[in-house]
Coordinates of C-alpha atoms in Angstrom, one line a residue:
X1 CA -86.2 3.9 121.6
X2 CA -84.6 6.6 119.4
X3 CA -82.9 6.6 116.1
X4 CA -79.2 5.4 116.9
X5 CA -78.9 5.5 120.4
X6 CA -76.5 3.3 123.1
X7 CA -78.1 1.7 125.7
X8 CA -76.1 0.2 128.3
X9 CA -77.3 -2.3 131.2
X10 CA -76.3 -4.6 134.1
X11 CA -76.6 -8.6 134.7
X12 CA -75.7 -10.0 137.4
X13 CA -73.0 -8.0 138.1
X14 CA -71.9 -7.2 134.5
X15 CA -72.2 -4.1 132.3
X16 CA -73.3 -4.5 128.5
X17 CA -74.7 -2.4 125.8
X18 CA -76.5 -2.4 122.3
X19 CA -76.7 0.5 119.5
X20 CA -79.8 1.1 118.5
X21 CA -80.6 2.0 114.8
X22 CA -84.9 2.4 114.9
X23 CA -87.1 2.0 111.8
X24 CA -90.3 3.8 112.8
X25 CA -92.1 1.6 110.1
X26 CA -90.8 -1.9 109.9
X27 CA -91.4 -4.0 107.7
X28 CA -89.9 -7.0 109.7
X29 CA -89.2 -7.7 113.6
X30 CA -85.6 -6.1 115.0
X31 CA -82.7 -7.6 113.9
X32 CA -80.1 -8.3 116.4
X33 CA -77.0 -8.7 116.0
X34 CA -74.4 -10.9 118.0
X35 CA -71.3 -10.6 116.7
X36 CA -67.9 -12.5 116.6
X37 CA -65.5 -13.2 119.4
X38 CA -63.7 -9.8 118.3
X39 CA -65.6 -7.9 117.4
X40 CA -68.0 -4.8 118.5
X41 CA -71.3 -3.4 118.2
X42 CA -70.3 -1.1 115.2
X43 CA -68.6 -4.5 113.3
X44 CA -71.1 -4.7 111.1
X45 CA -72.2 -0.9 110.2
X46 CA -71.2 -1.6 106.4
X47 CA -73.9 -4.5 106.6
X48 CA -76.5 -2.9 108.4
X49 CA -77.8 -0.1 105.6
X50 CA -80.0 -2.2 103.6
X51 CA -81.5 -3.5 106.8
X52 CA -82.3 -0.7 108.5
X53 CA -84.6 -0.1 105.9
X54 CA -86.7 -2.5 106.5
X55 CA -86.3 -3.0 110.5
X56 CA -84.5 -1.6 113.9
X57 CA -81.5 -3.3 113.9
X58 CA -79.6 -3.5 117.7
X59 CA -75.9 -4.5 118.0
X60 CA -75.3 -6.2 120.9
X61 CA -71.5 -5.8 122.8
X62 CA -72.5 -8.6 125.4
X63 CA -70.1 -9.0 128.7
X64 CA -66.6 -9.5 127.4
X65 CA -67.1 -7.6 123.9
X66 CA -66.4 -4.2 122.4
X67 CA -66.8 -1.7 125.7
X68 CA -69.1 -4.0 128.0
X69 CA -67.6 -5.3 131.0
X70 CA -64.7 -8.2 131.1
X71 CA -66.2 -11.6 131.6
X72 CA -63.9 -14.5 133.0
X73 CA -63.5 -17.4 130.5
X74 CA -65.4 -19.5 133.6
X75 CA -68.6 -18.1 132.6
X76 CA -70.2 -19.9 129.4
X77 CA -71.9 -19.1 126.5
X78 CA -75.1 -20.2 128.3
X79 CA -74.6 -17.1 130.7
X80 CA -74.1 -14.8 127.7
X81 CA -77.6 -16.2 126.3
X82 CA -79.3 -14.9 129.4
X83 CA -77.5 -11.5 128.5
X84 CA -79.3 -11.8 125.4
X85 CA -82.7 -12.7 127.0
X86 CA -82.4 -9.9 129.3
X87 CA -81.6 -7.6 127.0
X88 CA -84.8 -8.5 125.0
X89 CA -86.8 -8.4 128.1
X90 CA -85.6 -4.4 129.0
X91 CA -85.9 -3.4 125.4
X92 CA -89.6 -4.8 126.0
X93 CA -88.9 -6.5 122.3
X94 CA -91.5 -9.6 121.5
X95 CA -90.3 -11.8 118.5
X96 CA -86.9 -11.0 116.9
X97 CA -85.2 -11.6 114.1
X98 CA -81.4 -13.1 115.2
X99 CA -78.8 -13.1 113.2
X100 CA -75.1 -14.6 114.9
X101 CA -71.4 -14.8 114.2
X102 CA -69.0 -17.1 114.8
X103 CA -68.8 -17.0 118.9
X104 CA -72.1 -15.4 118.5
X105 CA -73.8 -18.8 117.6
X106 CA -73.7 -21.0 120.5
X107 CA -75.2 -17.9 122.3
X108 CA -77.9 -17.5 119.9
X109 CA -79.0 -21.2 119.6
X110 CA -78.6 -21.5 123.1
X111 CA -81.4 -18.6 123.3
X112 CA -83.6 -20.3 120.4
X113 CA -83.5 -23.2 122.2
X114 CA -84.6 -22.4 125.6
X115 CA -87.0 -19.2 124.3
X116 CA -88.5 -20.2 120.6
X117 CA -91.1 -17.6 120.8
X118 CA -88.5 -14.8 121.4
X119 CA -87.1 -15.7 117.5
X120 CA -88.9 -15.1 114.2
X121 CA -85.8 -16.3 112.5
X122 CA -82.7 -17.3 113.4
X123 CA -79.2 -17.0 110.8
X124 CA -76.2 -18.3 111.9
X125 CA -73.0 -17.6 109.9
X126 CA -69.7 -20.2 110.9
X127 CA -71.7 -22.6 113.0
X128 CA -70.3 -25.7 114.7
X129 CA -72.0 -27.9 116.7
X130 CA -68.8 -28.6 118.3
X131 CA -65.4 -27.7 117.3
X132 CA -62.7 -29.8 115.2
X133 CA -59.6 -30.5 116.8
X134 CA -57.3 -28.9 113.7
X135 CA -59.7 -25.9 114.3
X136 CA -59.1 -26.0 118.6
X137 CA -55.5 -26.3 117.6
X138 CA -55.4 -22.8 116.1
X139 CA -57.4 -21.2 118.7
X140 CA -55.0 -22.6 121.6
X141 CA -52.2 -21.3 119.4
X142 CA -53.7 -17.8 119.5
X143 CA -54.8 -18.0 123.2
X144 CA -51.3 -19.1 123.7
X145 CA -49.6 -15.9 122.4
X146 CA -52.0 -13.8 123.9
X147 CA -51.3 -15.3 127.0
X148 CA -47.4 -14.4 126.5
X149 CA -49.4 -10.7 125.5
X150 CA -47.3 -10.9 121.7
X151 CA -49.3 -9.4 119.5
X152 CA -47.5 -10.0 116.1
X153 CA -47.6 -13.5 117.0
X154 CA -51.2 -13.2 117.6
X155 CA -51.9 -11.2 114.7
X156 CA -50.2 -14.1 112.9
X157 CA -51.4 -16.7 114.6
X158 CA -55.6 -15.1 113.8
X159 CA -54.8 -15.4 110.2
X160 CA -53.9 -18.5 109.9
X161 CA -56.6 -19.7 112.2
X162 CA -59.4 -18.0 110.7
X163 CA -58.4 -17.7 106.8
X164 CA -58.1 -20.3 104.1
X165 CA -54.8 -21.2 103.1
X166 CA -53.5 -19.0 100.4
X167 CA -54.6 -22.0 97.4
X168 CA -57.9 -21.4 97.9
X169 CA -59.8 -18.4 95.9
X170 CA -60.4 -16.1 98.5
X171 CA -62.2 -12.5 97.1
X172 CA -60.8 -9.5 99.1
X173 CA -58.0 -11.8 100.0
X174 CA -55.2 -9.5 100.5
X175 CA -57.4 -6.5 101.7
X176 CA -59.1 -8.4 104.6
X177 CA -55.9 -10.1 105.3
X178 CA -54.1 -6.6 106.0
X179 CA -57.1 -5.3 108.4
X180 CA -57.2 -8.8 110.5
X181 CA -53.8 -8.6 111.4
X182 CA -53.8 -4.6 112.0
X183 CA -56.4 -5.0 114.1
X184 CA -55.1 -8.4 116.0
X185 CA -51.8 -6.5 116.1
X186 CA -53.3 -3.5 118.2
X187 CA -54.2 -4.7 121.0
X188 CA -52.7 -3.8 124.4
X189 CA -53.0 -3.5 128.1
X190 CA -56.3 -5.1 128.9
X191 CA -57.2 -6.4 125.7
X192 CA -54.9 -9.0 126.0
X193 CA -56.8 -10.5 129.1
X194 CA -60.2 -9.8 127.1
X195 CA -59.3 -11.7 123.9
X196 CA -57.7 -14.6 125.9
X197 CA -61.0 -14.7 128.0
X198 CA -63.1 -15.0 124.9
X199 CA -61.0 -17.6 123.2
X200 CA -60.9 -19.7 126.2
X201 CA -63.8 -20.1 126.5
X202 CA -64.6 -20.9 122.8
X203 CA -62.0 -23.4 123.2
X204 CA -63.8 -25.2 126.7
X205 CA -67.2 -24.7 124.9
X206 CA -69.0 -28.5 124.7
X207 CA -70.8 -28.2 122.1
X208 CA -74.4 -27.9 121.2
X209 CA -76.8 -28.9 124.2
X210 CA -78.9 -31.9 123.1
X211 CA -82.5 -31.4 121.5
X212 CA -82.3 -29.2 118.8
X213 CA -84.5 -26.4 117.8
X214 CA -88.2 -26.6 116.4
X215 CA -90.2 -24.2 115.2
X216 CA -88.7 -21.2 113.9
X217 CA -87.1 -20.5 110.0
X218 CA -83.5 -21.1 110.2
X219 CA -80.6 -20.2 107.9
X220 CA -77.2 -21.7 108.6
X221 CA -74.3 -20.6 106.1
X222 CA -70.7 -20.0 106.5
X223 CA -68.3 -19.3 103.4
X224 CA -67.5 -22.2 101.0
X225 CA -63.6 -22.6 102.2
X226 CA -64.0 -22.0 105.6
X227 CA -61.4 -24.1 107.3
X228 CA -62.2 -23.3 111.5
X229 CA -66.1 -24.2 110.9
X230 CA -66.2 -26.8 107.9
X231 CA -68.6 -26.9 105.8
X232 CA -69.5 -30.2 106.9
X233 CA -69.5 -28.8 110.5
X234 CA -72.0 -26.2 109.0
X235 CA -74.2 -28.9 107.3
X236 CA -74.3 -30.6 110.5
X237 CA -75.2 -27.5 113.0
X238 CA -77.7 -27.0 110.5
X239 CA -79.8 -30.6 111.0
X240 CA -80.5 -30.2 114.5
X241 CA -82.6 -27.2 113.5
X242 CA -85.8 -28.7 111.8
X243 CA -86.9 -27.1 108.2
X244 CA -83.5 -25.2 108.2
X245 CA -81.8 -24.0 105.2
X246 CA -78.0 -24.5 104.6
X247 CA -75.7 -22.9 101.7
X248 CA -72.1 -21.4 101.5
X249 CA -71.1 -18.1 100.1
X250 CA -68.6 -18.7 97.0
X251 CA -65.4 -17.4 97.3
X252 CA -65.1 -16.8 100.9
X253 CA -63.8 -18.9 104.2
X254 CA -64.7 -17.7 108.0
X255 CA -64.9 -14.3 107.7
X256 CA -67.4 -13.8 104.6
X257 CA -69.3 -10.7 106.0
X258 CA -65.5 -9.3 105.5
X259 CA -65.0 -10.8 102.0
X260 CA -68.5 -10.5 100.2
X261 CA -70.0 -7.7 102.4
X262 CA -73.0 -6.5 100.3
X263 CA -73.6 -10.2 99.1
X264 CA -74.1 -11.1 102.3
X265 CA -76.3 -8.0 103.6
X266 CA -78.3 -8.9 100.7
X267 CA -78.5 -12.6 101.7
X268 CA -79.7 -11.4 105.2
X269 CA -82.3 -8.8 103.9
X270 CA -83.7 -11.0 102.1
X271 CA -83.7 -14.1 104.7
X272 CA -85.7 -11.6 107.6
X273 CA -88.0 -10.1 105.4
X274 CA -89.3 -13.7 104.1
X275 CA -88.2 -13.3 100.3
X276 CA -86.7 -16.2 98.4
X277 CA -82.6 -17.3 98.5
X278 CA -83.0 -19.3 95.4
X279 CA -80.9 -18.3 92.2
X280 CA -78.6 -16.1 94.6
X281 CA -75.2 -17.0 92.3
X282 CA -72.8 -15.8 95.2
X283 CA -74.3 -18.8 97.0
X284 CA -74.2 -23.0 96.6
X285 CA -77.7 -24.8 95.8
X286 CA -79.7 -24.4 99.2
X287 CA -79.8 -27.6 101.0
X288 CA -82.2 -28.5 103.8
X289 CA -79.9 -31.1 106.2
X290 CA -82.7 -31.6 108.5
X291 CA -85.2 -33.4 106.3
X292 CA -82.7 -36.9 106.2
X293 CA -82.3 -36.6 109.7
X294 CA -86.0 -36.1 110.6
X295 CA -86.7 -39.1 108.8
X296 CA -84.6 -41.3 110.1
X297 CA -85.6 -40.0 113.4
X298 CA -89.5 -40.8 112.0
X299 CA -88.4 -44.0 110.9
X300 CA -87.0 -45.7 114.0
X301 CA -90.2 -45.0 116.2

């Protein structure tokens, strides 16, 4: 591999691709990067510096994203996760270091789950281990205007489905506000078919599959006012991953790597090269929601 390069491959049928940014001396595995429903490989450049100083770090545009290949809302996340296998498997990568967003997650855990020894650590931002009906309701009410291809409706319709309502302290507020719904806005043509895909099938996703995950260091977070993935939704996805750690970002709802960017690059950095999250202050006191559930698990053998 070479110092920020595109890759692009086939499975079963569909094209993806990663970018490639190589560290010749790590000090950590890769970091890949899964990102939201829409978004693209090159989402998260403004994150990425930091690490990339410390690891590769690949951005992954999986079947349906960025400028891979449409995928039908009939195929699940479970089929993106053998994307993500595969693409570990070409890249001839051993253990990385995951990191997922939003849509990104079920595809991520799904991975963890089935392939524990492909994962050093695992960080989930906006996890769910099933979504809320108020939360379904916005993302039918999106899917709907994209299905009747208005995209001032939709751009409207994104906002209020993924920001906190306009009482809640929000940093970046108005700034992040403005590029969500130019960027919703834009779309044409194909795009319309490509974001209905995705949100369909975010809205026929069922869940979590049963079991959990063991053995690898897990960080769930999502911002502190998120209103599609609770907080309590959060808490929740993160207890069925044993020894996982669970916090919000202050001042922020679903979008947080938009709101607080460098606090949470700085979050990450520090989570995938092993360092300490205590005494962060853009984050709430770490909780570990696995421990109560473990032992009631332990206590009713």
């Amino acid at each position: 591999m070479t110092a920020d390069q595109v890759q692009r491959f086939v499975f079963e049928g569909f094209g993806y691709q990663c970018r490639i940014v190589e560290n010749p001396a790590p000090r950590t595995e890769p970091i890949i990067v899964v990102g939201g429903a829409f978004q693209n490989m090159y989402s998260y450049r403004r994150l990425e510096g930091p690490w990339a100083e410390a690891a590769t770090v690949i951005s992954v545009d999986l079947p349906g994203s960025g400028a891979s290949d449409s995928l039908p809302a009939t195929y699940g996340f479970d089929f993106l996760s053998g994307v993500l296998a595969d693409l570990l498997d070409r890249l001839g990568l051993g253990k990385v270091n995951l990191y997922a967003i939003s849509y990104g997650v079920p595809v991520a855990y799904h991975l963890a789950q089935e392939h524990p020894d492909r994962v050093a650590r695992l960080a989930l931002m906006g996890a769910a281990p099933l979504y809320p009906p108020e939360g379904l309701q916005g993302l039918r009410a999106m899917a709907d205007a994209l299905a009747s291809a208005d995209a001032d409706d939709y751009a409207r319709r994104s906002v209020e489905a993924l920001m906190a309502p306009a009482d809640r302290p929000v940093r970046n507020r108005a700034a992040v506000t403005r590029l969500l719904a130019r960027d919703m806005a834009a779309i044409t043509g194909a795009a319309f078919d490509r974001h209905l895909a995705s949100t369909r099938r975010v809205i026929d996703w069922q869940g979590f599959p049963p079991g959990g995950i063991t053995g690898i260091p897990a960080l769930c977070f999502t911002g502190e006012h998120d209103t599609l993935t609770r907080p309590d939704l959060g808490r929740e996805a993160a207890s069925t991953i044993e020894g996982s750690v669970f916090a919000l970002v202050r001042e922020t709802d679903h979008l947080p790597a938009l709101e607080r960017h460098r606090e949470v690059s700085q979050l990450l950095l520090r989570f995938f090269t092993g360092k300490s999250l205590e005494a962060l202050d853009f984050l709430t006191p770490l909780e570990h929601p696995s421990r109560p559930l473990l032992a009631a698990t332990r206590s009713s053998r």
